CSV table of C-alpha atoms in Angstrom, one decimal:
chain,number,residue,atom,x,y,z
A,1283,UNK,CA,0.0,0.0,0.0
A,1284,UNK,CA,2.9,2.4,0.8
A,1285,UNK,CA,4.3,1.7,-2.6
A,1286,UNK,CA,1.0,2.5,-4.3
A,1287,UNK,CA,0.7,5.8,-2.4
A,1288,UNK,CA,4.3,6.8,-3.3
A,1289,UNK,CA,3.8,5.9,-7.0
A,1290,UNK,CA,0.6,7.9,-7.1
A,1291,UNK,CA,2.3,10.9,-5.6
A,1292,UNK,CA,5.1,10.7,-8.2
A,1293,UNK,CA,2.5,10.5,-11.0
A,1294,UNK,CA,0.7,13.6,-9.7
A,1295,UNK,CA,4.0,15.4,-9.3
A,1296,UNK,CA,5.1,14.6,-12.8
A,1297,UNK,CA,1.7,15.5,-14.2
A,1298,UNK,CA,1.9,18.9,-12.5
A,1299,UNK,CA,5.3,19.6,-14.1
A,1300,UNK,CA,4.1,18.8,-17.5
A,1301,UNK,CA,1.3,21.3,-17.3
A,1302,UNK,CA,3.8,24.2,-17.3
A,1303,UNK,CA,5.3,23.2,-20.6
A,1304,UNK,CA,3.5,25.0,-23.5
A,1305,UNK,CA,2.4,22.7,-26.3
A,1306,UNK,CA,4.6,22.5,-29.4
A,1307,UNK,CA,3.5,24.8,-32.2
A,1308,UNK,CA,1.5,23.0,-34.8
A,1309,UNK,CA,1.9,23.9,-38.5
A,1310,UNK,CA,4.7,24.8,-40.8
A,1311,UNK,CA,7.4,27.5,-40.2
A,1312,UNK,CA,8.8,29.0,-43.4
A,1313,UNK,CA,10.6,32.2,-44.5
A,1314,UNK,CA,8.9,34.5,-47.0
A,1315,UNK,CA,9.2,33.5,-50.7
A,1316,UNK,CA,9.2,35.8,-53.7
A,1317,UNK,CA,6.1,35.9,-55.9
A,1318,UNK,CA,6.7,38.9,-58.1
A,1319,UNK,CA,10.0,40.7,-57.9
A,1320,UNK,CA,10.8,42.5,-61.1
A,1321,UNK,CA,14.1,44.3,-61.4
A,1322,UNK,CA,14.3,48.0,-60.8
A,1323,UNK,CA,14.5,50.5,-63.7
A,1324,UNK,CA,18.1,51.6,-64.5
A,1325,UNK,CA,18.0,55.4,-64.7
A,1326,UNK,CA,19.0,56.1,-68.3
A,1327,UNK,CA,21.3,59.1,-67.4
A,1328,UNK,CA,23.3,56.9,-65.0
A,1329,UNK,CA,23.6,54.1,-67.5
A,1330,UNK,CA,24.9,56.6,-70.1
A,1331,UNK,CA,27.3,58.0,-67.5
A,1332,UNK,CA,28.6,54.5,-66.6
A,1333,UNK,CA,27.4,54.8,-63.0
A,1334,UNK,CA,26.5,51.6,-61.2
A,1335,UNK,CA,26.5,50.3,-57.7
A,1336,UNK,CA,24.9,48.1,-55.1
A,1337,UNK,CA,22.0,49.1,-52.8
A,1338,UNK,CA,21.2,47.1,-49.7
A,1339,UNK,CA,17.7,47.4,-48.3
A,1340,UNK,CA,15.9,45.9,-45.3
A,1341,UNK,CA,12.4,45.0,-46.4
A,1342,UNK,CA,9.5,44.2,-44.1
A,1343,UNK,CA,7.1,41.7,-45.6
A,1344,UNK,CA,3.6,42.0,-44.1
A,1345,UNK,CA,1.2,39.2,-43.3
A,1346,UNK,CA,-0.5,39.9,-46.7
A,1347,UNK,CA,2.7,39.4,-48.6
A,1348,UNK,CA,3.1,43.0,-49.6
A,1349,UNK,CA,6.0,45.2,-48.6
A,1350,UNK,CA,5.1,47.1,-45.5
A,1351,UNK,CA,8.3,49.1,-45.0
A,1352,UNK,CA,11.8,49.6,-46.4
A,1353,UNK,CA,15.0,50.9,-44.9
A,1354,UNK,CA,18.2,51.8,-46.7
A,1355,UNK,CA,21.0,49.8,-45.1
A,1356,UNK,CA,23.8,50.7,-47.5
A,1357,UNK,CA,23.5,53.1,-50.4
A,1358,UNK,CA,25.1,52.7,-53.8
A,1359,UNK,CA,26.8,56.1,-53.8
A,1360,UNK,CA,24.0,57.4,-56.1
A,1361,UNK,CA,20.8,58.7,-54.6
A,1362,UNK,CA,19.0,58.1,-57.9
A,1363,UNK,CA,20.0,54.4,-57.9
A,1364,UNK,CA,18.9,54.1,-54.2
A,1365,UNK,CA,15.5,55.6,-55.0
A,1366,UNK,CA,15.0,53.4,-58.0
A,1367,UNK,CA,15.8,50.3,-55.9
A,1368,UNK,CA,13.4,51.4,-53.1
A,1369,UNK,CA,10.6,52.2,-55.6
A,1370,UNK,CA,10.9,48.8,-57.3
A,1371,UNK,CA,10.9,46.9,-54.0
A,1372,UNK,CA,7.7,48.6,-52.8
A,1373,UNK,CA,5.8,47.0,-55.6
A,1374,UNK,CA,7.1,43.5,-55.0
A,1375,UNK,CA,4.9,40.7,-53.6
A,1376,UNK,CA,5.8,37.6,-51.6
A,1377,UNK,CA,4.3,34.6,-49.9
A,1378,UNK,CA,4.5,35.8,-46.3
A,1379,UNK,CA,6.6,34.0,-43.7
A,1380,UNK,CA,4.8,31.3,-41.7
A,1381,UNK,CA,5.2,30.8,-37.9
A,1382,UNK,CA,3.3,27.7,-36.7
A,1383,UNK,CA,1.3,27.7,-39.9
A,1384,UNK,CA,0.1,31.3,-39.6
A,1385,UNK,CA,1.3,34.2,-41.7
A,1386,UNK,CA,3.6,36.6,-39.9
A,1387,UNK,CA,5.5,39.7,-40.9
A,1388,UNK,CA,9.3,39.4,-41.3
A,1389,UNK,CA,12.3,41.6,-42.2
A,1390,UNK,CA,14.6,40.4,-45.0
A,1391,UNK,CA,17.7,42.0,-46.5
A,1392,UNK,CA,17.8,42.6,-50.2
A,1393,UNK,CA,20.9,43.5,-52.1
A,1394,UNK,CA,20.3,45.0,-55.5
A,1395,UNK,CA,23.2,45.6,-57.9
A,1396,UNK,CA,23.0,47.9,-60.9
A,1397,UNK,CA,25.5,46.7,-63.4
A,1398,UNK,CA,26.6,49.3,-66.0
A,1399,UNK,CA,25.4,48.0,-69.3
A,1400,UNK,CA,28.1,46.4,-71.4
A,1401,UNK,CA,26.7,48.1,-74.5
A,1402,UNK,CA,25.9,51.8,-74.3
A,1403,UNK,CA,22.2,52.5,-74.6
A,1404,UNK,CA,21.2,54.1,-77.9
A,1405,UNK,CA,19.5,56.9,-76.1
A,1406,UNK,CA,23.0,58.0,-74.8
A,1407,UNK,CA,24.0,59.3,-78.2
A,1408,UNK,CA,20.8,61.3,-78.6
A,1409,UNK,CA,21.4,62.8,-75.1
A,1410,UNK,CA,24.9,63.8,-76.0
A,1411,UNK,CA,23.9,65.3,-79.3
A,1412,UNK,CA,21.2,67.3,-77.6
A,1413,UNK,CA,23.7,68.6,-75.1
A,1414,UNK,CA,26.1,69.6,-77.8
A,1415,UNK,CA,23.4,71.4,-79.7
A,1416,UNK,CA,22.3,73.2,-76.6
A,1417,UNK,CA,25.9,74.4,-76.0
A,1418,UNK,CA,26.3,75.5,-79.6
A,1419,UNK,CA,23.2,77.7,-79.3
A,1420,UNK,CA,24.7,79.7,-76.4
């Protein structure tokens, strides 16, 4: 009988301990994934001038998969490239991150590199010609 009482007390003690442990989350946990992330427009004047660079942004993806906020982490050295990158990212869409199967907002870091075109855009010649003509008129 003493053994039965001791065992029963141990079972109650263990049962009491297990009630303090929260249940494990049920459902999938996953990072956000891209749905529609078109590249930014390359400002023509910078492409003609041979200006490139890398912009690094922090992007908050909301529970609806849309970009809720952006922060410039590191600029490219060109405010125009930085603005072009931020403008493009604001229109991107994602599958939101999942925490225990439920959508949750999450920050990600996005590097965006503007490579100077290997071939000079045709519009550059027209720009230069217009600049020369404007100088000749003065």
